[in-house]
Amino acid sequence: YCGSCWAFAATSVLADRWNVAYRNSGSPPPDLVLSTQNVLSCGNDVTGCGTCHGGDDATVFVYAQQHGIPHESCSNYMARDTTCRANAPIADDNRPQCYNCDEEAMCYSIREYHRLYVREGSIGTLSGGSAMKAEIRSNGPISCGIMATPKMEHRYNGAGVYSEPPSETDSRINHVVEVVGWGVDAKNNEYWSVRNSWGAEWGEGGFMRIVTSDNTGPAGTGNNLLETECSYATPDRYAMK
């Protein structure tokens, strides 16, 4: 187990914002996927963004601003914390910023590689449905904390819009997801469209629809604290430096 939802949400926000902004430009790569493992292995040393025991999505954006995050192919996801020493042997407990392995399974660091950087001054936080919609409409997806529950994890199978009232004994944010948009279903339930990090077999192909706090449809307004703590940043460039 690796509690890296905060890293998945933040890297997905940046990659999706980049992909939307440049989808018709022909600028490579056409479908950017950022390395979550790079954030786990290297980001915590730079900004203290987190580990497999939890972290902060907003601080991932700071890491991207200061250092940049490479493509997934630079460091594939291992679901574990490692060191990040470019001059040390590449092993299970050490993964540098970017590396490759040859046909003899000898691995080596790549010293020059593309990274996605965040524009200076673009990192922010927000809360509330209106502010969320305004930011998504203007600039793209955002990352938000959510109260993940056993019901949400094990019983949501994509059948309809999800709603779960906060618990009176344990209402707390313990998970981070990407919010990509909103809509209204056939029953007039207004919902958020959420991308999770629990795999494509969960929910609706890895996504879920969960009610907004302004919903007037029959599903109610219990959205697991989704509108409480959200973060965002704007990609600046995908370059060597």
mmCIF file with all atom_site columns, N, CA and C in Angstrom, residues 13-82:
data_model
loop_
_atom_site.group_PDB
_atom_site.id
_atom_site.type_symbol
_atom_site.label_atom_id
_atom_site.label_alt_id
_atom_site.label_comp_id
_atom_site.label_asym_id
_atom_site.label_entity_id
_atom_site.label_seq_id
_atom_site.pdbx_PDB_ins_code
_atom_site.Cartn_x
_atom_site.Cartn_y
_atom_site.Cartn_z
_atom_site.occupancy
_atom_site.B_iso_or_equiv
_atom_site.pdbx_formal_charge
_atom_site.auth_seq_id
_atom_site.auth_comp_id
_atom_site.auth_asym_id
_atom_site.auth_atom_id
_atom_site.pdbx_PDB_model_num
ATOM 1   N N  . VAL A 1 13 ? -3.786 16.796 -12.537 1.00 0.00 ? 13 VAL A N  1
ATOM 2   C CA . VAL A 1 13 ? -4.255 18.163 -12.795 1.00 0.00 ? 13 VAL A CA 1
ATOM 3   C C  . VAL A 1 13 ? -3.316 18.870 -13.772 1.00 0.00 ? 13 VAL A C  1
ATOM 4   N N  . LEU A 1 14 ? -2.020 18.792 -13.511 1.00 0.00 ? 14 LEU A N  1
ATOM 5   C CA . LEU A 1 14 ? -1.061 19.480 -14.372 1.00 0.00 ? 14 LEU A CA 1
ATOM 6   C C  . LEU A 1 14 ? -1.044 18.891 -15.781 1.00 0.00 ? 14 LEU A C  1
ATOM 7   N N  . ALA A 1 15 ? -1.022 17.565 -15.877 1.00 0.00 ? 15 ALA A N  1
ATOM 8   C CA . ALA A 1 15 ? -0.989 16.925 -17.191 1.00 0.00 ? 15 ALA A CA 1
ATOM 9   C C  . ALA A 1 15 ? -2.261 17.221 -17.979 1.00 0.00 ? 15 ALA A C  1
ATOM 10  N N  . ASP A 1 16 ? -3.411 17.147 -17.316 1.00 0.00 ? 16 ASP A N  1
ATOM 11  C CA . ASP A 1 16 ? -4.672 17.389 -18.016 1.00 0.00 ? 16 ASP A CA 1
ATOM 12  C C  . ASP A 1 16 ? -4.797 18.840 -18.458 1.00 0.00 ? 16 ASP A C  1
ATOM 13  N N  . ARG A 1 17 ? -4.352 19.760 -17.622 1.00 0.00 ? 17 ARG A N  1
ATOM 14  C CA . ARG A 1 17 ? -4.383 21.167 -18.033 1.00 0.00 ? 17 ARG A CA 1
ATOM 15  C C  . ARG A 1 17 ? -3.482 21.397 -19.254 1.00 0.00 ? 17 ARG A C  1
ATOM 16  N N  . TRP A 1 18 ? -2.324 20.767 -19.254 1.00 0.00 ? 18 TRP A N  1
ATOM 17  C CA . TRP A 1 18 ? -1.419 20.876 -20.393 1.00 0.00 ? 18 TRP A CA 1
ATOM 18  C C  . TRP A 1 18 ? -2.048 20.263 -21.641 1.00 0.00 ? 18 TRP A C  1
ATOM 19  N N  . ASN A 1 19 ? -2.611 19.072 -21.492 1.00 0.00 ? 19 ASN A N  1
ATOM 20  C CA . ASN A 1 19 ? -3.189 18.373 -22.639 1.00 0.00 ? 19 ASN A CA 1
ATOM 21  C C  . ASN A 1 19 ? -4.356 19.143 -23.248 1.00 0.00 ? 19 ASN A C  1
ATOM 22  N N  . VAL A 1 20 ? -5.179 19.754 -22.397 1.00 0.00 ? 20 VAL A N  1
ATOM 23  C CA . VAL A 1 20 ? -6.304 20.545 -22.901 1.00 0.00 ? 20 VAL A CA 1
ATOM 24  C C  . VAL A 1 20 ? -5.807 21.792 -23.623 1.00 0.00 ? 20 VAL A C  1
ATOM 25  N N  . ALA A 1 21 ? -4.823 22.454 -23.034 1.00 0.00 ? 21 ALA A N  1
ATOM 26  C CA . ALA A 1 21 ? -4.331 23.710 -23.613 1.00 0.00 ? 21 ALA A CA 1
ATOM 27  C C  . ALA A 1 21 ? -3.658 23.502 -24.968 1.00 0.00 ? 21 ALA A C  1
ATOM 28  N N  . TYR A 1 22 ? -3.027 22.336 -25.157 1.00 0.00 ? 22 TYR A N  1
ATOM 29  C CA . TYR A 1 22 ? -2.244 22.120 -26.374 1.00 0.00 ? 22 TYR A CA 1
ATOM 30  C C  . TYR A 1 22 ? -2.770 20.973 -27.218 1.00 0.00 ? 22 TYR A C  1
ATOM 31  N N  . ARG A 1 23 ? -4.039 20.621 -27.052 1.00 0.00 ? 23 ARG A N  1
ATOM 32  C CA . ARG A 1 23 ? -4.585 19.447 -27.730 1.00 0.00 ? 23 ARG A CA 1
ATOM 33  C C  . ARG A 1 23 ? -4.593 19.576 -29.249 1.00 0.00 ? 23 ARG A C  1
ATOM 34  N N  . ASN A 1 24 ? -4.644 20.777 -29.778 1.00 0.00 ? 24 ASN A N  1
ATOM 35  C CA . ASN A 1 24 ? -4.700 20.954 -31.240 1.00 0.00 ? 24 ASN A CA 1
ATOM 36  C C  . ASN A 1 24 ? -3.448 21.623 -31.809 1.00 0.00 ? 24 ASN A C  1
ATOM 37  N N  . SER A 1 25 ? -2.420 21.719 -30.990 1.00 0.00 ? 25 SER A N  1
ATOM 38  C CA . SER A 1 25 ? -1.244 22.464 -31.427 1.00 0.00 ? 25 SER A CA 1
ATOM 39  C C  . SER A 1 25 ? -0.203 21.596 -32.119 1.00 0.00 ? 25 SER A C  1
ATOM 40  N N  . GLY A 1 26 ? -0.277 20.279 -31.931 1.00 0.00 ? 26 GLY A N  1
ATOM 41  C CA . GLY A 1 26 ? 0.740  19.403 -32.474 1.00 0.00 ? 26 GLY A CA 1
ATOM 42  C C  . GLY A 1 26 ? 2.013  19.398 -31.664 1.00 0.00 ? 26 GLY A C  1
ATOM 43  N N  . SER A 1 27 ? 2.006  20.093 -30.500 1.00 0.00 ? 27 SER A N  1
ATOM 44  C CA . SER A 1 27 ? 3.183  20.153 -29.643 1.00 0.00 ? 27 SER A CA 1
ATOM 45  C C  . SER A 1 27 ? 3.327  18.842 -28.878 1.00 0.00 ? 27 SER A C  1
ATOM 46  N N  . PRO A 1 28 ? 4.487  18.173 -28.965 1.00 0.00 ? 28 PRO A N  1
ATOM 47  C CA . PRO A 1 28 ? 4.651  16.900 -28.260 1.00 0.00 ? 28 PRO A CA 1
ATOM 48  C C  . PRO A 1 28 ? 4.828  17.135 -26.764 1.00 0.00 ? 28 PRO A C  1
ATOM 49  N N  . PRO A 1 29 ? 4.484  16.151 -25.927 1.00 0.00 ? 29 PRO A N  1
ATOM 50  C CA . PRO A 1 29 ? 3.769  14.930 -26.300 1.00 0.00 ? 29 PRO A CA 1
ATOM 51  C C  . PRO A 1 29 ? 2.277  15.187 -26.403 1.00 0.00 ? 29 PRO A C  1
ATOM 52  N N  . PRO A 1 30 ? 1.556  14.456 -27.238 1.00 0.00 ? 30 PRO A N  1
ATOM 53  C CA . PRO A 1 30 ? 0.125  14.740 -27.431 1.00 0.00 ? 30 PRO A CA 1
ATOM 54  C C  . PRO A 1 30 ? -0.728 14.385 -26.214 1.00 0.00 ? 30 PRO A C  1
ATOM 55  N N  . ASP A 1 31 ? -0.311 13.377 -25.457 1.00 0.00 ? 31 ASP A N  1
ATOM 56  C CA . ASP A 1 31 ? -1.052 12.966 -24.258 1.00 0.00 ? 31 ASP A CA 1
ATOM 57  C C  . ASP A 1 31 ? -0.065 12.802 -23.110 1.00 0.00 ? 31 ASP A C  1
ATOM 58  N N  . LEU A 1 32 ? 0.269  13.896 -22.480 1.00 0.00 ? 32 LEU A N  1
ATOM 59  C CA . LEU A 1 32 ? 1.278  13.898 -21.438 1.00 0.00 ? 32 LEU A CA 1
ATOM 60  C C  . LEU A 1 32 ? 0.775  13.189 -20.178 1.00 0.00 ? 32 LEU A C  1
ATOM 61  N N  . VAL A 1 33 ? 1.583  12.307 -19.642 1.00 0.00 ? 33 VAL A N  1
ATOM 62  C CA . VAL A 1 33 ? 1.352  11.664 -18.341 1.00 0.00 ? 33 VAL A CA 1
ATOM 63  C C  . VAL A 1 33 ? 2.586  11.915 -17.499 1.00 0.00 ? 33 VAL A C  1
ATOM 64  N N  . LEU A 1 34 ? 2.423  12.494 -16.325 1.00 0.00 ? 34 LEU A N  1
ATOM 65  C CA . LEU A 1 34 ? 3.559  12.848 -15.490 1.00 0.00 ? 34 LEU A CA 1
ATOM 66  C C  . LEU A 1 34 ? 3.903  11.728 -14.506 1.00 0.00 ? 34 LEU A C  1
ATOM 67  N N  . SER A 1 35 ? 5.152  11.711 -14.071 1.00 0.00 ? 35 SER A N  1
ATOM 68  C CA . SER A 1 35 ? 5.653  10.657 -13.195 1.00 0.00 ? 35 SER A CA 1
ATOM 69  C C  . SER A 1 35 ? 5.284  10.907 -11.737 1.00 0.00 ? 35 SER A C  1
ATOM 70  N N  . THR A 1 36 ? 4.358  10.102 -11.232 1.00 0.00 ? 36 THR A N  1
ATOM 71  C CA . THR A 1 36 ? 4.015  10.156 -9.810  1.00 0.00 ? 36 THR A CA 1
ATOM 72  C C  . THR A 1 36 ? 5.170  9.640  -8.970  1.00 0.00 ? 36 THR A C  1
ATOM 73  N N  . GLN A 1 37 ? 5.884  8.638  -9.474  1.00 0.00 ? 37 GLN A N  1
ATOM 74  C CA . GLN A 1 37 ? 7.016  8.091  -8.722  1.00 0.00 ? 37 GLN A CA 1
ATOM 75  C C  . GLN A 1 37 ? 8.121  9.122  -8.562  1.00 0.00 ? 37 GLN A C  1
ATOM 76  N N  . ASN A 1 38 ? 8.336  9.955  -9.563  1.00 0.00 ? 38 ASN A N  1
ATOM 77  C CA . ASN A 1 38 ? 9.324  11.022 -9.428  1.00 0.00 ? 38 ASN A CA 1
ATOM 78  C C  . ASN A 1 38 ? 8.977  11.939 -8.265  1.00 0.00 ? 38 ASN A C  1
ATOM 79  N N  . VAL A 1 39 ? 7.691  12.243 -8.119  1.00 0.00 ? 39 VAL A N  1
ATOM 80  C CA . VAL A 1 39 ? 7.258  13.089 -7.004  1.00 0.00 ? 39 VAL A CA 1
ATOM 81  C C  . VAL A 1 39 ? 7.533  12.384 -5.680  1.00 0.00 ? 39 VAL A C  1
ATOM 82  N N  . LEU A 1 40 ? 7.231  11.086 -5.598  1.00 0.00 ? 40 LEU A N  1
ATOM 83  C CA . LEU A 1 40 ? 7.474  10.321 -4.376  1.00 0.00 ? 40 LEU A CA 1
ATOM 84  C C  . LEU A 1 40 ? 8.962  10.204 -4.066  1.00 0.00 ? 40 LEU A C  1
ATOM 85  N N  . SER A 1 41 ? 9.770  9.882  -5.088  1.00 0.00 ? 41 SER A N  1
ATOM 86  C CA . SER A 1 41 ? 11.185 9.626  -4.868  1.00 0.00 ? 41 SER A CA 1
ATOM 87  C C  . SER A 1 41 ? 11.983 10.899 -4.648  1.00 0.00 ? 41 SER A C  1
ATOM 88  N N  . CYS A 1 42 ? 11.634 11.967 -5.356  1.00 0.00 ? 42 CYS A N  1
ATOM 89  C CA . CYS A 1 42 ? 12.477 13.156 -5.393  1.00 0.00 ? 42 CYS A CA 1
ATOM 90  C C  . CYS A 1 42 ? 11.822 14.421 -4.849  1.00 0.00 ? 42 CYS A C  1
ATOM 91  N N  . GLY A 1 43 ? 10.509 14.506 -4.950  1.00 0.00 ? 43 GLY A N  1
ATOM 92  C CA . GLY A 1 43 ? 9.834  15.747 -4.583  1.00 0.00 ? 43 GLY A CA 1
ATOM 93  C C  . GLY A 1 43 ? 9.883  16.085 -3.115  1.00 0.00 ? 43 GLY A C  1
ATOM 94  N N  . ASN A 1 44 ? 9.828  15.057 -2.249  1.00 0.00 ? 44 ASN A N  1
ATOM 95  C CA . ASN A 1 44 ? 9.792  15.327 -0.817  1.00 0.00 ? 44 ASN A CA 1
ATOM 96  C C  . ASN A 1 44 ? 11.080 15.973 -0.333  1.00 0.00 ? 44 ASN A C  1
ATOM 97  N N  . ASP A 1 45 ? 12.203 15.606 -0.942  1.00 0.00 ? 45 ASP A N  1
ATOM 98  C CA . ASP A 1 45 ? 13.480 16.216 -0.561  1.00 0.00 ? 45 ASP A CA 1
ATOM 99  C C  . ASP A 1 45 ? 13.525 17.696 -0.912  1.00 0.00 ? 45 ASP A C  1
ATOM 100 N N  . VAL A 1 46 ? 12.817 18.081 -1.961  1.00 0.00 ? 46 VAL A N  1
ATOM 101 C CA . VAL A 1 46 ? 12.863 19.467 -2.432  1.00 0.00 ? 46 VAL A CA 1
ATOM 102 C C  . VAL A 1 46 ? 11.869 20.348 -1.697  1.00 0.00 ? 46 VAL A C  1
ATOM 103 N N  . THR A 1 47 ? 10.628 19.877 -1.546  1.00 0.00 ? 47 THR A N  1
ATOM 104 C CA . THR A 1 47 ? 9.574  20.732 -0.980  1.00 0.00 ? 47 THR A CA 1
ATOM 105 C C  . THR A 1 47 ? 8.843  20.124 0.215   1.00 0.00 ? 47 THR A C  1
ATOM 106 N N  . GLY A 1 48 ? 9.168  18.876 0.590   1.00 0.00 ? 48 GLY A N  1
ATOM 107 C CA . GLY A 1 48 ? 8.445  18.238 1.690   1.00 0.00 ? 48 GLY A CA 1
ATOM 108 C C  . GLY A 1 48 ? 7.010  17.944 1.333   1.00 0.00 ? 48 GLY A C  1
ATOM 109 N N  . CYS A 1 49 ? 6.764  17.599 0.058   1.00 0.00 ? 49 CYS A N  1
ATOM 110 C CA . CYS A 1 49 ? 5.383  17.422 -0.401  1.00 0.00 ? 49 CYS A CA 1
ATOM 111 C C  . CYS A 1 49 ? 4.729  16.152 0.137   1.00 0.00 ? 49 CYS A C  1
ATOM 112 N N  . GLY A 1 50 ? 5.510  15.102 0.456   1.00 0.00 ? 50 GLY A N  1
ATOM 113 C CA . GLY A 1 50 ? 4.888  13.929 1.041   1.00 0.00 ? 50 GLY A CA 1
ATOM 114 C C  . GLY A 1 50 ? 5.557  12.623 0.667   1.00 0.00 ? 50 GLY A C  1
ATOM 115 N N  . THR A 1 51 ? 4.988  11.544 1.218   1.00 0.00 ? 51 THR A N  1
ATOM 116 C CA . THR A 1 51 ? 5.502  10.197 1.027   1.00 0.00 ? 51 THR A CA 1
ATOM 117 C C  . THR A 1 51 ? 4.324  9.247  0.829   1.00 0.00 ? 51 THR A C  1
ATOM 118 N N  . CYS A 1 52 ? 4.613  7.945  0.902   1.00 0.00 ? 52 CYS A N  1
ATOM 119 C CA . CYS A 1 52 ? 3.546  6.944  0.829   1.00 0.00 ? 52 CYS A CA 1
ATOM 120 C C  . CYS A 1 52 ? 2.646  6.982  2.057   1.00 0.00 ? 52 CYS A C  1
ATOM 121 N N  . HIS A 1 53 ? 3.016  7.761  3.040   1.00 0.00 ? 53 HIS A N  1
ATOM 122 C CA . HIS A 1 53 ? 2.190  7.910  4.242   1.00 0.00 ? 53 HIS A CA 1
ATOM 123 C C  . HIS A 1 53 ? 1.325  9.160  4.190   1.00 0.00 ? 53 HIS A C  1
ATOM 124 N N  . GLY A 1 54 ? 1.245  9.766  3.009   1.00 0.00 ? 54 GLY A N  1
ATOM 125 C CA . GLY A 1 54 ? 0.401  10.945 2.840   1.00 0.00 ? 54 GLY A CA 1
ATOM 126 C C  . GLY A 1 54 ? 1.207  12.162 2.438   1.00 0.00 ? 54 GLY A C  1
ATOM 127 N N  . GLY A 1 55 ? 0.507  13.173 1.941   1.00 0.00 ? 55 GLY A N  1
ATOM 128 C CA . GLY A 1 55 ? 1.193  14.383 1.516   1.00 0.00 ? 55 GLY A CA 1
ATOM 129 C C  . GLY A 1 55 ? 0.226  15.487 1.146   1.00 0.00 ? 55 GLY A C  1
ATOM 130 N N  . ASP A 1 56 ? 0.749  16.506 0.475   1.00 0.00 ? 56 ASP A N  1
ATOM 131 C CA . ASP A 1 56 ? -0.016 17.712 0.176   1.00 0.00 ? 56 ASP A CA 1
ATOM 132 C C  . ASP A 1 56 ? 0.029  17.987 -1.324  1.00 0.00 ? 56 ASP A C  1
ATOM 133 N N  . ASP A 1 57 ? -1.136 17.974 -1.957  1.00 0.00 ? 57 ASP A N  1
ATOM 134 C CA . ASP A 1 57 ? -1.196 18.188 -3.397  1.00 0.00 ? 57 ASP A CA 1
ATOM 135 C C  . ASP A 1 57 ? -0.707 19.575 -3.803  1.00 0.00 ? 57 ASP A C  1
ATOM 136 N N  . ALA A 1 58 ? -0.997 20.598 -2.997  1.00 0.00 ? 58 ALA A N  1
ATOM 137 C CA . ALA A 1 58 ? -0.579 21.954 -3.352  1.00 0.00 ? 58 ALA A CA 1
ATOM 138 C C  . ALA A 1 58 ? 0.938  22.081 -3.380  1.00 0.00 ? 58 ALA A C  1
ATOM 139 N N  . THR A 1 59 ? 1.631  21.338 -2.509  1.00 0.00 ? 59 THR A N  1
ATOM 140 C CA . THR A 1 59 ? 3.085  21.415 -2.474  1.00 0.00 ? 59 THR A CA 1
ATOM 141 C C  . THR A 1 59 ? 3.718  20.711 -3.660  1.00 0.00 ? 59 THR A C  1
ATOM 142 N N  . VAL A 1 60 ? 2.990  19.782 -4.288  1.00 0.00 ? 60 VAL A N  1
ATOM 143 C CA . VAL A 1 60 ? 3.470  19.184 -5.538  1.00 0.00 ? 60 VAL A CA 1
ATOM 144 C C  . VAL A 1 60 ? 3.584  20.265 -6.609  1.00 0.00 ? 60 VAL A C  1
ATOM 145 N N  . PHE A 1 61 ? 2.646  21.200 -6.614  1.00 0.00 ? 61 PHE A N  1
ATOM 146 C CA . PHE A 1 61 ? 2.699  22.293 -7.580  1.00 0.00 ? 61 PHE A CA 1
ATOM 147 C C  . PHE A 1 61 ? 3.934  23.167 -7.339  1.00 0.00 ? 61 PHE A C  1
ATOM 148 N N  . VAL A 1 62 ? 4.306  23.350 -6.065  1.00 0.00 ? 62 VAL A N  1
ATOM 149 C CA . VAL A 1 62 ? 5.522  24.099 -5.738  1.00 0.00 ? 62 VAL A CA 1
ATOM 150 C C  . VAL A 1 62 ? 6.746  23.362 -6.271  1.00 0.00 ? 62 VAL A C  1
ATOM 151 N N  . TYR A 1 63 ? 6.760  22.038 -6.118  1.00 0.00 ? 63 TYR A N  1
ATOM 152 C CA . TYR A 1 63 ? 7.849  21.220 -6.650  1.00 0.00 ? 63 TYR A CA 1
ATOM 153 C C  . TYR A 1 63 ? 7.935  21.368 -8.167  1.00 0.00 ? 63 TYR A C  1
ATOM 154 N N  . ALA A 1 64 ? 6.800  21.359 -8.828  1.00 0.00 ? 64 ALA A N  1
ATOM 155 C CA . ALA A 1 64 ? 6.788  21.517 -10.282 1.00 0.00 ? 64 ALA A CA 1
ATOM 156 C C  . ALA A 1 64 ? 7.262  22.907 -10.695 1.00 0.00 ? 64 ALA A C  1
ATOM 157 N N  . GLN A 1 65 ? 6.981  23.904 -9.894  1.00 0.00 ? 65 GLN A N  1
ATOM 158 C CA . GLN A 1 65 ? 7.435  25.251 -10.204 1.00 0.00 ? 65 GLN A CA 1
ATOM 159 C C  . GLN A 1 65 ? 8.942  25.368 -10.042 1.00 0.00 ? 65 GLN A C  1
ATOM 160 N N  . GLN A 1 66 ? 9.481  24.766 -8.984  1.00 0.00 ? 66 GLN A N  1
ATOM 161 C CA . GLN A 1 66 ? 10.906 24.904 -8.686  1.00 0.00 ? 66 GLN A CA 1
ATOM 162 C C  . GLN A 1 66 ? 11.785 23.956 -9.492  1.00 0.00 ? 66 GLN A C  1
ATOM 163 N N  . HIS A 1 67 ? 11.286 22.750 -9.756  1.00 0.00 ? 67 HIS A N  1
ATOM 164 C CA . HIS A 1 67 ? 12.133 21.730 -10.358 1.00 0.00 ? 67 HIS A CA 1
ATOM 165 C C  . HIS A 1 67 ? 11.583 21.147 -11.645 1.00 0.00 ? 67 HIS A C  1
ATOM 166 N N  . GLY A 1 68 ? 10.256 21.102 -11.783 1.00 0.00 ? 68 GLY A N  1
ATOM 167 C CA . GLY A 1 68 ? 9.642  20.453 -12.926 1.00 0.00 ? 68 GLY A CA 1
ATOM 168 C C  . GLY A 1 68 ? 9.438  18.969 -12.677 1.00 0.00 ? 68 GLY A C  1
ATOM 169 N N  . ILE A 1 69 ? 8.405  18.395 -13.306 1.00 0.00 ? 69 ILE A N  1
ATOM 170 C CA . ILE A 1 69 ? 8.086  16.972 -13.157 1.00 0.00 ? 69 ILE A CA 1
ATOM 171 C C  . ILE A 1 69 ? 8.207  16.310 -14.524 1.00 0.00 ? 69 ILE A C  1
ATOM 172 N N  . PRO A 1 70 ? 8.963  15.206 -14.624 1.00 0.00 ? 70 PRO A N  1
ATOM 173 C CA . PRO A 1 70 ? 9.160  14.555 -15.920 1.00 0.00 ? 70 PRO A CA 1
ATOM 174 C C  . PRO A 1 70 ? 8.008  13.644 -16.314 1.00 0.00 ? 70 PRO A C  1
ATOM 175 N N  . HIS A 1 71 ? 8.104  13.125 -17.520 1.00 0.00 ? 71 HIS A N  1
ATOM 176 C CA . HIS A 1 71 ? 7.136  12.175 -18.057 1.00 0.00 ? 71 HIS A CA 1
ATOM 177 C C  . HIS A 1 71 ? 7.174  10.878 -17.248 1.00 0.00 ? 71 HIS A C  1
ATOM 178 N N  . GLU A 1 72 ? 6.050  10.171 -17.247 1.00 0.00 ? 72 GLU A N  1
ATOM 179 C CA . GLU A 1 72 ? 5.949  8.886  -16.554 1.00 0.00 ? 72 GLU A CA 1
ATOM 180 C C  . GLU A 1 72 ? 7.055  7.916  -16.973 1.00 0.00 ? 72 GLU A C  1
ATOM 181 N N  . SER A 1 73 ? 7.461  7.966  -18.235 1.00 0.00 ? 73 SER A N  1
ATOM 182 C CA . SER A 1 73 ? 8.480  7.036  -18.719 1.00 0.00 ? 73 SER A CA 1
ATOM 183 C C  . SER A 1 73 ? 9.852  7.287  -18.111 1.00 0.00 ? 73 SER A C  1
ATOM 184 N N  . CYS A 1 74 ? 10.058 8.436  -17.465 1.00 0.00 ? 74 CYS A N  1
ATOM 185 C CA . CYS A 1 74 ? 11.321 8.712  -16.785 1.00 0.00 ? 74 CYS A CA 1
ATOM 186 C C  . CYS A 1 74 ? 11.463 7.893  -15.509 1.00 0.00 ? 74 CYS A C  1
ATOM 187 N N  . SER A 1 75 ? 10.343 7.617  -14.846 1.00 0.00 ? 75 SER A N  1
ATOM 188 C CA . SER A 1 75 ? 10.370 6.888  -13.573 1.00 0.00 ? 75 SER A CA 1
ATOM 189 C C  . SER A 1 75 ? 8.976  6.306  -13.349 1.00 0.00 ? 75 SER A C  1
ATOM 190 N N  . ASN A 1 76 ? 8.820  5.039  -13.711 1.00 0.00 ? 76 ASN A N  1
ATOM 191 C CA . ASN A 1 76 ? 7.505  4.397  -13.619 1.00 0.00 ? 76 ASN A CA 1
ATOM 192 C C  . ASN A 1 76 ? 7.085  4.173  -12.174 1.00 0.00 ? 76 ASN A C  1
ATOM 193 N N  . TYR A 1 77 ? 5.775  4.142  -11.964 1.00 0.00 ? 77 TYR A N  1
ATOM 194 C CA . TYR A 1 77 ? 5.233  4.057  -10.609 1.00 0.00 ? 77 TYR A CA 1
ATOM 195 C C  . TYR A 1 77 ? 5.579  2.725  -9.943  1.00 0.00 ? 77 TYR A C  1
ATOM 196 N N  . MET A 1 78 ? 6.117  2.807  -8.717  1.00 0.00 ? 78 MET A N  1
ATOM 197 C CA . MET A 1 78 ? 6.505  1.638  -7.932  1.00 0.00 ? 78 MET A CA 1
ATOM 198 C C  . MET A 1 78 ? 5.697  1.478  -6.651  1.00 0.00 ? 78 MET A C  1
ATOM 199 N N  . ALA A 1 79 ? 4.932  2.509  -6.285  1.00 0.00 ? 79 ALA A N  1
ATOM 200 C CA . ALA A 1 79 ? 4.142  2.484  -5.045  1.00 0.00 ? 79 ALA A CA 1
ATOM 201 C C  . ALA A 1 79 ? 5.021  2.288  -3.825  1.00 0.00 ? 79 ALA A C  1
ATOM 202 N N  . ARG A 1 80 ? 6.140  3.007  -3.786  1.00 0.00 ? 80 ARG A N  1
ATOM 203 C CA . ARG A 1 80 ? 7.023  2.930  -2.620  1.00 0.00 ? 80 ARG A CA 1
ATOM 204 C C  . ARG A 1 80 ? 7.883  4.187  -2.558  1.00 0.00 ? 80 ARG A C  1
ATOM 205 N N  . ASP A 1 81 ? 8.323  4.515  -1.354  1.00 0.00 ? 81 ASP A N  1
ATOM 206 C CA . ASP A 1 81 ? 9.250  5.625  -1.165  1.00 0.00 ? 81 ASP A CA 1
ATOM 207 C C  . ASP A 1 81 ? 10.672 5.148  -1.459  1.00 0.00 ? 81 ASP A C  1
ATOM 208 N N  . THR A 1 82 ? 11.436 5.969  -2.153  1.00 0.00 ? 82 THR A N  1
ATOM 209 C CA . THR A 1 82 ? 12.842 5.661  -2.408  1.00 0.00 ? 82 THR A CA 1
ATOM 210 C C  . THR A 1 82 ? 13.666 6.930  -2.241  1.00 0.00 ? 82 THR A C  1
#
